GROMACS .gro file of C-alpha atoms in nm:
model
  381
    1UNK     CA    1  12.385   2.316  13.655
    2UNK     CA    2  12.363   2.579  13.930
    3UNK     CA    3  12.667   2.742  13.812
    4UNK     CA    4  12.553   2.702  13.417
    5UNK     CA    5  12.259   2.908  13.566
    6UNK     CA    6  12.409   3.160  13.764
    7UNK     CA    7  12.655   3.247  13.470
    8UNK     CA    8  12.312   3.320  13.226
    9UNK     CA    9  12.145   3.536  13.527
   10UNK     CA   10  12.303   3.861  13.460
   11UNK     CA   11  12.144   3.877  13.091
   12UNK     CA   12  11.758   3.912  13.201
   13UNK     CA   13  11.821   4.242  13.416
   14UNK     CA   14  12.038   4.371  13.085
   15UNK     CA   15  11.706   4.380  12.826
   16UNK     CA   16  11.509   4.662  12.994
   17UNK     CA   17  11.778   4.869  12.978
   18UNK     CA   18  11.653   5.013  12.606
   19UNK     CA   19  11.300   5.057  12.784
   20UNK     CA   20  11.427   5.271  13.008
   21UNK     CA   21  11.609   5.475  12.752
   22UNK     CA   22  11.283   5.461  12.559
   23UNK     CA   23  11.095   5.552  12.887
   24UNK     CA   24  11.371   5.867  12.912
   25UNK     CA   25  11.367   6.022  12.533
   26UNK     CA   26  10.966   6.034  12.597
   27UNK     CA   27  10.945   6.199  12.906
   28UNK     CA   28  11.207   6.451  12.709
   29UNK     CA   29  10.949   6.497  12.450
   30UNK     CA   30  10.718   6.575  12.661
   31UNK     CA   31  10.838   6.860  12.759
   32UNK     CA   32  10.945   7.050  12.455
   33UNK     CA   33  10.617   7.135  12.318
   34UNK     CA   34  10.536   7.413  12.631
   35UNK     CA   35  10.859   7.623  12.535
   36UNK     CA   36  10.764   7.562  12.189
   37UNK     CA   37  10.438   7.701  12.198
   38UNK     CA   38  10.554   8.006  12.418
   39UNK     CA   39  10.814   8.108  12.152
   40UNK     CA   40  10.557   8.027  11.859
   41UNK     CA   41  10.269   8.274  11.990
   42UNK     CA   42  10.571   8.547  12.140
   43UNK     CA   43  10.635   8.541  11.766
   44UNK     CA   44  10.303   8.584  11.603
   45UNK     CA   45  10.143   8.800  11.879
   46UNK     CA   46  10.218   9.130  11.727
   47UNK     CA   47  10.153   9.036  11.366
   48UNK     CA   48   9.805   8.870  11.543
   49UNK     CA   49   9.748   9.187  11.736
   50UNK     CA   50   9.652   9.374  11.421
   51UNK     CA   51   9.562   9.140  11.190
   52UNK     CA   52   9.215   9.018  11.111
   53UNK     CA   53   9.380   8.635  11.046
   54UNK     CA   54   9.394   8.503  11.428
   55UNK     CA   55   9.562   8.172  11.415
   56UNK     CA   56   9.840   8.266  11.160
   57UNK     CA   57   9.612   8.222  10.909
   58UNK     CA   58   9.712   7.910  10.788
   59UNK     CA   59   9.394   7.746  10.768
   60UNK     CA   60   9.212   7.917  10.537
   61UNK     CA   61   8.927   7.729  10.550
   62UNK     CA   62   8.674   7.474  10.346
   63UNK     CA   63   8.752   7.113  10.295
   64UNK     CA   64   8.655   7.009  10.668
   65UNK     CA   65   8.321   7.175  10.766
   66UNK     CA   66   8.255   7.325  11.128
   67UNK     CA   67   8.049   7.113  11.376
   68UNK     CA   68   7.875   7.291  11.665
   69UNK     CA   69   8.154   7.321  11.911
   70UNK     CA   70   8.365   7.516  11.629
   71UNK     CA   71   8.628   7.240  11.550
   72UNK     CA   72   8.610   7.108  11.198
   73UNK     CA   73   8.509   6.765  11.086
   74UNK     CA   74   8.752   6.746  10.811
   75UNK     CA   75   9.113   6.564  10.862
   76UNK     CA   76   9.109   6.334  11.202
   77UNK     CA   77   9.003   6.370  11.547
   78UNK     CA   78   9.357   6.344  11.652
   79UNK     CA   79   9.459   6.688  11.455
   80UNK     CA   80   9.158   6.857  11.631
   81UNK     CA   81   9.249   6.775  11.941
   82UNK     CA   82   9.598   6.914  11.881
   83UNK     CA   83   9.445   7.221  11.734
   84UNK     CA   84   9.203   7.277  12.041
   85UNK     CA   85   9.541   7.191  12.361
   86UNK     CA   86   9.747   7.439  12.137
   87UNK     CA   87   9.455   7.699  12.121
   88UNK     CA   88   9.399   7.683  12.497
   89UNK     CA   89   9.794   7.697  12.578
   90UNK     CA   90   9.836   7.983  12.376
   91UNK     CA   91   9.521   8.141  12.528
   92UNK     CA   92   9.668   8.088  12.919
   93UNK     CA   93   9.997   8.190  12.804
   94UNK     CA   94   9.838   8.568  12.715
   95UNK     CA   95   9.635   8.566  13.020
   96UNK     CA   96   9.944   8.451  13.225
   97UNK     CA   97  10.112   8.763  13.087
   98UNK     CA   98   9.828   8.975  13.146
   99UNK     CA   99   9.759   8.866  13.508
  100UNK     CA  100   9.495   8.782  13.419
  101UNK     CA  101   9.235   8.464  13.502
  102UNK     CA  102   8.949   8.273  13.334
  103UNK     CA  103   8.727   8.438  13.609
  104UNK     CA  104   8.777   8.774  13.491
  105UNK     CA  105   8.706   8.706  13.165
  106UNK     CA  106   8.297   8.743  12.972
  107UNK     CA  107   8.204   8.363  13.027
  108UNK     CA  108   8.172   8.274  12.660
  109UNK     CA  109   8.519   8.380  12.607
  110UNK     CA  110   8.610   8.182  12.881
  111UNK     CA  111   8.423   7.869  12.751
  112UNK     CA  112   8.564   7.892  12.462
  113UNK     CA  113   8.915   7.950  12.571
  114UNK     CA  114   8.820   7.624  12.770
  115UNK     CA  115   8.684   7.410  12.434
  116UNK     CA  116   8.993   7.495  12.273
  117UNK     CA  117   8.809   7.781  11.962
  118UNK     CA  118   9.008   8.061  12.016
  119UNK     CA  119   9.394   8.121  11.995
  120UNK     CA  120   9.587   8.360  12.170
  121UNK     CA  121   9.607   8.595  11.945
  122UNK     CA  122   9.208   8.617  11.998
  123UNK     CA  123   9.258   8.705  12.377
  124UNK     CA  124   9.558   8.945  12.283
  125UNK     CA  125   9.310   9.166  12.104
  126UNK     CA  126   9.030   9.136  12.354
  127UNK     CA  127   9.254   9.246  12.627
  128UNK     CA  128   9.389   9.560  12.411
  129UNK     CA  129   9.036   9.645  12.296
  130UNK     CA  130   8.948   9.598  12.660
  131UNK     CA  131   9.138   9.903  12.754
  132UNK     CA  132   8.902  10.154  12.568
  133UNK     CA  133   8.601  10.247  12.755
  134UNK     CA  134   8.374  10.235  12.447
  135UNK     CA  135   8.519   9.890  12.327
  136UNK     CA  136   8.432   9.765  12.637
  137UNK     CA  137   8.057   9.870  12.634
  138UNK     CA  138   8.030   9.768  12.299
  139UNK     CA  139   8.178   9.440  12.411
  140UNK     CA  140   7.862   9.350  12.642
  141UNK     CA  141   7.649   9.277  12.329
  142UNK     CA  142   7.754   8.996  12.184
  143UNK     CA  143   7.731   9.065  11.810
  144UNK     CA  144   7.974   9.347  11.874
  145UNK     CA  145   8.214   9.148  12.047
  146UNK     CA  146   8.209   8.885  11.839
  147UNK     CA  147   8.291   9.140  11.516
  148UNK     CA  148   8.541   9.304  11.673
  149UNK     CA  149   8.745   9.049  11.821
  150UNK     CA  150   8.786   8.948  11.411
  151UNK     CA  151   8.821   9.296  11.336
  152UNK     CA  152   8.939   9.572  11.598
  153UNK     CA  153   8.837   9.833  11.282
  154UNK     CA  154   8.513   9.705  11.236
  155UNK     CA  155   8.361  10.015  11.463
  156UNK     CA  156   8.555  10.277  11.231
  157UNK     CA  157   8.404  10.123  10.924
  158UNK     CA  158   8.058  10.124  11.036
  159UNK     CA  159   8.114  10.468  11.053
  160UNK     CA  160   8.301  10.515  10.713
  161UNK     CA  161   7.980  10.313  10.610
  162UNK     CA  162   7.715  10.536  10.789
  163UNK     CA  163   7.904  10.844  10.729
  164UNK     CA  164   7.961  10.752  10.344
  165UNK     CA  165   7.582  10.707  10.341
  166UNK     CA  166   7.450  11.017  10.493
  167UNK     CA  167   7.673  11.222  10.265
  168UNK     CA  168   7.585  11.047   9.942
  169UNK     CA  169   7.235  11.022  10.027
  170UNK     CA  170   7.209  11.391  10.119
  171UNK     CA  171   7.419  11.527   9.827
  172UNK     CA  172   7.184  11.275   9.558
  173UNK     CA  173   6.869  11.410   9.745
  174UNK     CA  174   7.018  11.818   9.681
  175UNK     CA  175   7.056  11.739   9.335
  176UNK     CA  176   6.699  11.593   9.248
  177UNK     CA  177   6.551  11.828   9.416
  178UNK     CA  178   6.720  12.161   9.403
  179UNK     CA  179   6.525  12.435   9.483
  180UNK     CA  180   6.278  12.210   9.625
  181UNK     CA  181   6.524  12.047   9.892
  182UNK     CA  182   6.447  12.271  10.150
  183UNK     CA  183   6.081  12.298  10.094
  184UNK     CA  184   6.093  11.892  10.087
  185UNK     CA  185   6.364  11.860  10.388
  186UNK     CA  186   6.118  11.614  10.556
  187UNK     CA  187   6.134  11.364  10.255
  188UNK     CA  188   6.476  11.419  10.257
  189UNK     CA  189   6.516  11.338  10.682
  190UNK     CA  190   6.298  11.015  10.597
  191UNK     CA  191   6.523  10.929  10.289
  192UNK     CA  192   6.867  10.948  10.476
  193UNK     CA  193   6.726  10.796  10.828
  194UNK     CA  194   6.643  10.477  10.593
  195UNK     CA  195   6.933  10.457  10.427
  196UNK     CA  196   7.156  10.488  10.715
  197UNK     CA  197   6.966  10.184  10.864
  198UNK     CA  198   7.055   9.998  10.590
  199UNK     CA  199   7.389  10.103  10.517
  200UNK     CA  200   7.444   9.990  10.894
  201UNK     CA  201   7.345   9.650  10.850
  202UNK     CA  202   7.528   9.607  10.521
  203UNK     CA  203   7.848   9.634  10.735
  204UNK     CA  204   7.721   9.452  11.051
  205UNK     CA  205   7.564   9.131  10.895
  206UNK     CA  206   7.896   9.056  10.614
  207UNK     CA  207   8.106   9.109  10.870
  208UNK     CA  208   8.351   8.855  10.992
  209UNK     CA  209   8.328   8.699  11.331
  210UNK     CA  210   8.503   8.457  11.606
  211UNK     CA  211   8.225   8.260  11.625
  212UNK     CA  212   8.160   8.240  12.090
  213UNK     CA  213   7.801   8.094  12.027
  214UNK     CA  214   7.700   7.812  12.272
  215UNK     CA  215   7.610   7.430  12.047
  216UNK     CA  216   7.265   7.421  11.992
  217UNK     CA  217   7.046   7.156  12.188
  218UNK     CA  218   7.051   6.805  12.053
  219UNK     CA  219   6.691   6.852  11.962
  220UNK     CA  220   6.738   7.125  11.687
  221UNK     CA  221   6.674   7.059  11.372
  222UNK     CA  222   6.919   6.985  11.090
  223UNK     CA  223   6.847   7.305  10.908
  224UNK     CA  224   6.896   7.533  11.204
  225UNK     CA  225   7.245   7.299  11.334
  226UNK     CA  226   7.385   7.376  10.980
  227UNK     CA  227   7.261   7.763  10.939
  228UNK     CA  228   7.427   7.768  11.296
  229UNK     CA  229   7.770   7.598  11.167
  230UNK     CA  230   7.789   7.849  10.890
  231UNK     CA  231   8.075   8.140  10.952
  232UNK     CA  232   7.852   8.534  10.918
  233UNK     CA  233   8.105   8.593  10.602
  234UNK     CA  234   8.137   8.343  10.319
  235UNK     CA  235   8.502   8.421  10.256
  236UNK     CA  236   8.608   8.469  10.622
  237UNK     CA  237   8.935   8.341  10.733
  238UNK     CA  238   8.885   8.030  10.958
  239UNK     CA  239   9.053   8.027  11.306
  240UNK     CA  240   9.320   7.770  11.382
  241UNK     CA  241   9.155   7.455  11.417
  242UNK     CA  242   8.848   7.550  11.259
  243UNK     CA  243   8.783   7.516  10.839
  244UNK     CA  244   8.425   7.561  10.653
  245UNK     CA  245   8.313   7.393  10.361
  246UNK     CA  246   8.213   7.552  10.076
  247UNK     CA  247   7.810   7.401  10.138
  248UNK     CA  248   7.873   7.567  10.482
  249UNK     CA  249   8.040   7.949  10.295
  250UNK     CA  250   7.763   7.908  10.083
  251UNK     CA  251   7.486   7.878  10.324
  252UNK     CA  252   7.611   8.183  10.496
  253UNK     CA  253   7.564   8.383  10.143
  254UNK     CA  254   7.168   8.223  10.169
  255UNK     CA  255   7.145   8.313  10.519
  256UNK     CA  256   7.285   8.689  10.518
  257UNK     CA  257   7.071   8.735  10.230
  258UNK     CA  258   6.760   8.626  10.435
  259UNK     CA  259   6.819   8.856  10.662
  260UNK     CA  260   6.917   9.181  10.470
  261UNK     CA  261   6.590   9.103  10.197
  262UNK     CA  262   6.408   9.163  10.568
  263UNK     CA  263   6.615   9.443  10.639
  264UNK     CA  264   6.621   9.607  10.299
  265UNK     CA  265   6.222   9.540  10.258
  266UNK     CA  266   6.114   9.697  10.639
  267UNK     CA  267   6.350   9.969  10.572
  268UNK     CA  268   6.186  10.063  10.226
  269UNK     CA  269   5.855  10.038  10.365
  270UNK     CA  270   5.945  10.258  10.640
  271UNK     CA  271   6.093  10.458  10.432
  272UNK     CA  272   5.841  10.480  10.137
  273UNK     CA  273   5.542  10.515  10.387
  274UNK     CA  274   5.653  10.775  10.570
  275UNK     CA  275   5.759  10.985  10.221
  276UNK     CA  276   5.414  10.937  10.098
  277UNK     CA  277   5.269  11.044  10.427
  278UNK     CA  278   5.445  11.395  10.380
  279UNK     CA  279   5.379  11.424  10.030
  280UNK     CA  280   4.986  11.349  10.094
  281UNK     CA  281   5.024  11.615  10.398
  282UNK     CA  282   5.187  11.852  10.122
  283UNK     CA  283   4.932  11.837   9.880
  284UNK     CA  284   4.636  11.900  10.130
  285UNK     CA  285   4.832  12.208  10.269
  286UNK     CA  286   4.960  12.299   9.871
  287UNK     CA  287   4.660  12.224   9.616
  288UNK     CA  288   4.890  12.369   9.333
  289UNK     CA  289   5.187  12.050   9.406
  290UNK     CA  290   4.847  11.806   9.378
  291UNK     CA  291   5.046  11.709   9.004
  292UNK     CA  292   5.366  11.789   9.043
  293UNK     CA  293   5.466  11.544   9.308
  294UNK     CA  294   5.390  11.186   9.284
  295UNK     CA  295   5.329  10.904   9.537
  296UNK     CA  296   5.576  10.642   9.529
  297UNK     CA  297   5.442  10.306   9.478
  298UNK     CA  298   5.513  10.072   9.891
  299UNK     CA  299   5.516   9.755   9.810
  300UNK     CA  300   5.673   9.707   9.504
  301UNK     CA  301   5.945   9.958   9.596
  302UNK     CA  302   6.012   9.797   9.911
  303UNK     CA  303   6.002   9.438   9.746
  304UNK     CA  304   6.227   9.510   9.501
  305UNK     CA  305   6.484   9.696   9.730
  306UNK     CA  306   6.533   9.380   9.945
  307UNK     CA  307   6.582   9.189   9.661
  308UNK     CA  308   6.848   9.394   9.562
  309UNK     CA  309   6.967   9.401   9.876
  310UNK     CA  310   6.957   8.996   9.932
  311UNK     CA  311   7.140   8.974   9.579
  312UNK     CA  312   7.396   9.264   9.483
  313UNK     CA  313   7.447   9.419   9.781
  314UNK     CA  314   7.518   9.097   9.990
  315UNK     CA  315   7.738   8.957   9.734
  316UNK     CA  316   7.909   9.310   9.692
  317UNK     CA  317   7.975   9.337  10.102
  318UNK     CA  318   8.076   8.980  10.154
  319UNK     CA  319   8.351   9.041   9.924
  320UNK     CA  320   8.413   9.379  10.017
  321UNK     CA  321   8.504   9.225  10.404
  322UNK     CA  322   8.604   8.878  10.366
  323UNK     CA  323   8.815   8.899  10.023
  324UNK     CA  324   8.943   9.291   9.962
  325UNK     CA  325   8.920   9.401  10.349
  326UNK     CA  326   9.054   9.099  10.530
  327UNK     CA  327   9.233   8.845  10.300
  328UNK     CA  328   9.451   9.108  10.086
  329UNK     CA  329   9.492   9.459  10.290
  330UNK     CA  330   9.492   9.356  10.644
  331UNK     CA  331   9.773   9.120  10.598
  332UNK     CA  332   9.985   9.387  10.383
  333UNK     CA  333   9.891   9.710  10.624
  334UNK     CA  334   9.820   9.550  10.978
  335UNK     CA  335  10.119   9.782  11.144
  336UNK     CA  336   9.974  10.103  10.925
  337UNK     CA  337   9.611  10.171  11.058
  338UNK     CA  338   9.571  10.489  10.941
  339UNK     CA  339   9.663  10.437  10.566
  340UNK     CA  340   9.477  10.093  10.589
  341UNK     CA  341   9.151  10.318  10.708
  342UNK     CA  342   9.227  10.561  10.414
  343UNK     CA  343   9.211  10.285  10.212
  344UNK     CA  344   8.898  10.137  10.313
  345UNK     CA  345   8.719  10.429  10.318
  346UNK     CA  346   8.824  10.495   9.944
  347UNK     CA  347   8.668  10.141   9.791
  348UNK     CA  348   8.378  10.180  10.025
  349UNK     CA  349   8.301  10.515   9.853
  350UNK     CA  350   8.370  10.354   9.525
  351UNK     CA  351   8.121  10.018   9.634
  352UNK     CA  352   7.794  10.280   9.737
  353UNK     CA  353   7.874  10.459   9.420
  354UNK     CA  354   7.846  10.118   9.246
  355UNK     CA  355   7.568  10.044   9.410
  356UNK     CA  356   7.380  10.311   9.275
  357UNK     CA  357   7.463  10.249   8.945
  358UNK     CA  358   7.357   9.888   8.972
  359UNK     CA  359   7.022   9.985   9.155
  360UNK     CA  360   6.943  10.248   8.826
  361UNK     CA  361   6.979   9.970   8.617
  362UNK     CA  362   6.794   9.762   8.822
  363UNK     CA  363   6.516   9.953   8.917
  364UNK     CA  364   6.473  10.024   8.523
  365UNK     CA  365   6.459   9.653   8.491
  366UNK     CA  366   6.197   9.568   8.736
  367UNK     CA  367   6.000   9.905   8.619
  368UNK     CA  368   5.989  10.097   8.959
  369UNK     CA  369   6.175  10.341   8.810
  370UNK     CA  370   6.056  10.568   8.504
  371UNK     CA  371   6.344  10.723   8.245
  372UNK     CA  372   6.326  11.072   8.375
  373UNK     CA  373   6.385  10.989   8.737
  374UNK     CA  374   6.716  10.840   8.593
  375UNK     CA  375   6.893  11.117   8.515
  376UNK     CA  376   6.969  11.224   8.882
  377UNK     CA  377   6.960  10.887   9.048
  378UNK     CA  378   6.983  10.847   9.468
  379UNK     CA  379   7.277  10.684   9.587
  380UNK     CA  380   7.247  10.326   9.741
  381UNK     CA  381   7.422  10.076   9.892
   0.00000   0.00000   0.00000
C-alpha cells in the first residue's frame, strides 16, 4: 500500500503547473498596456495639438448621455472606467514630458486629470497655450479656458467676429445715413458698441468647450443637473470617454438660446434707449429735424431682436462652430492655421451678411420694420 501510494504522489504537485503558467501570461499582460498607451498618444499628440477633436475623435458623441462627473452613462461601467485610467495615463505621460506635476497645474485641470475627463492631448494644448502671456491671463477665467482648451483659435475668431461686426455695422450705418453720418456719429457709436456686444457673445456662448465644471450638489434639482450635463455646443465633438445624447445636444440649443434672447434683448434696449436719447437731445437743439427723424419703438425692438437672436442666430452659430468650424475644417487644415483662419473669416463674413438678410425679412414680418427702411438695411448677426 505504502509503495502503491508513494508511486501516485508525484501527480498532485504536477496540476498547478498550468496555474502558474496562467499566473505568468497575466502578469505579462499586465504590462503591455503602459508602452501601449505611450506609443498611442506619441502618435496622436501632434494631430491633437491642433485639432479641435481631443481624444482622436472617435467618439463622436450621443447614444450614452453625460452624468455630472463627465463620463457617459451609455455602454457599461467597465468601458468608462477604461476610458477614465487611459485618460489619466495619457494625461501624466504629457506632464512627465513636460516636467511638469499635478501641483503646478489650475486645480480644476488637475481634478479632472485626476477623475479621468481629459486626455492628453487636452494637457498638450494647455501647456503650449500656456507659453503665451495673454493665453495665460485669459486662462484665469474659466469660460476662457475652458473654450480654448477645445479651440486654441477661439481668441482669433472672436476677433474675426468683433472685427467683422464693427466693419459691417459701420459701413450699413454710412450708407443709411450718408450725409447725415457725421452729423448722427453718436447714433452711430451707440449702434456699433451694441452690436459688438452681441456679436461677442454669439461666438462665446456656441462655442465648444472641455467641460472642467465641479458635479453639482446632490441637492440640485433635476432641471439644473441636466442643463449642467448638457455640452455649450449642440454638435460639439465629445472627449474620449464622454458621449451626449441627443435630449442632452438638444437642451444645450434651449439653453444657449435662453441666454442670448437675454443678451440680444438687454443689448437692444441699451442700444435703442440710448439712440432715442440722442435723437430727443437732437430735436430740442434742431427744431427743423422734429419730423425728419423718428424714435425707434424699445420694447418691441428689443423683444423681437432676442428672439431672433434665441432662434436664427443660435441655430446659425451652433452650426457655424460645432459642424463647419470643428467637425469638417479643423480635421482637414489642423497643420495650416493661417489658411484655416482665412477660411473662417470668409464664412463668418458670409453668416453676418446672412444674418442681415434674415433679420430684413424678419423684422418685416413682425412689423418693426417699415418698407422704406428696407432698402438700406443694418447688418446683423
Amino acid at each position: 500500500m505504502s509503495t502503491a501510494t508513494s508511486l501516485f504522489t508525484p501527480f498532485p504537485p504536477f496540476s498547478p503547473l498550468p496555474k502558474t503558467t496562467s499566473k505568468f501570461s497575466t502578469t505579462f499582460r499586465l504590462r503591455l498596456p503602459s508602452p501601449i498607451t505611450t506609443l498611442r498618444h506619441r502618435k496622436h499628440s501632434p494631430f491633437a495639438a491642433f485639432s479641435t477633436l481631443p481624444g482622436g475623435g472617435n467618439n463622436s458623441g450621443g447614444g450614452g448621455g453625460n452624468n455630472d462627473n463627465g463620463k457617459g452613462k451609455g455602454g457599461s461601467g467597465g468601458g468608462d472606467e477604461n476610458a477614465g485610467d487611459e485618460n489619466r495615463k495619457e494625461a501624466m505621460i504629457v506632464l512627465a514630458e513636460a516636467g511638469r506635476s499635478m501641483e503646478t497645474l489650475p486645480k480644476d485641470l488637475a481634478a479632472a486629470i485626476q477623475a479621468g475627463k481629459v486626455p492628453g492631448s487636452v494637457i498638450d494644448r494647455f501647456l503650449g497655450l500656456e507659453k503665451s502671456d495673454l493665453m495665460r491671463w485669459l486662462m484665469q477665467f474659466d469660460g476662457f479656458k475652458e473654450r480654448l482648451l477645445a479651440d486654441d483659435l477661439f481668441f482669433a475668431k472672436v476677433f474675426i467676429e468683433c472685427g467683422v461686426g464693427i466693419f459691417t455695422k459701420t459701413a450699413a450705418e454710412y450708407e443709411r445715413r450718408r450725409e447725415n453720418f457725421f452729423k448722427e456719429l453718436e447714433i452711430v457709436f451707440a449702434d456699433v458698441v451694441m452690436a459688438i456686444i452681441a456679436d461677442f457673445m454669439l461666438v462665446y456662448l456656441p462655442a465648444p468647450t472641455v467641460s472642467l465644471r465641479p458635479s453639482l450638489a446632490a441637492s440640485a434639482g433635476v432641471i439644473s443637473k441636466f442643463f449642467h450635463s448638457c455640452p455649450d455646443n449642440a454638435f460639439q465633438v465629445a472627449l474620449h470617454g464622454t458621449s451626449y445624447s441627443l435630449l442632452q445636444r438638444l437642451g444645450a440649443v434651449m439653453r444657449n438660446g435662453a441666454k442670448l434672447f437675454a443678451v440680444g434683448t438687454t443689448s437692444s434696449l441699451v442700444g435703442t434707449a440710448a439712440t432715442n436719447a440722442l435723437i430727443n437731445a437732437k430735436k430740442a437743439v434742431d427744431k427743423s429735424s422734429v419730423d425728419e427723424i423718428e424714435n425707434v419703438p424699445i420694447l418691441s425692438t428689443s423683444v423681437a431682436y432676442g428672439v431672433y437672436m434665441a432662434i436664427s442666430s443660435n441655430l446659425r452659430y451652433q452650426v457655424l462652430a460645432g459642424v463647419i468650424e470643428q467637425r469638417m475644417l479643423e480635421p482637414l487644415l489642423h497643420q495650416h492655421k493661417f489658411l484655416l483662419s482665412t477660411i473662417c473669416f470668409a464664412i463668418r463674413t458670409g453668416n453676418t451678411y446672412l444674418g442681415s438678410l434674415l433679420w430684413v425679412d424678419y423684422a418685416r414680418l413682425v412689423g418693426i420694420q417699415k418698407p422704406q427702411e428696407e432698402e438700406n438695411p443694418v447688418l446683423v448677426s
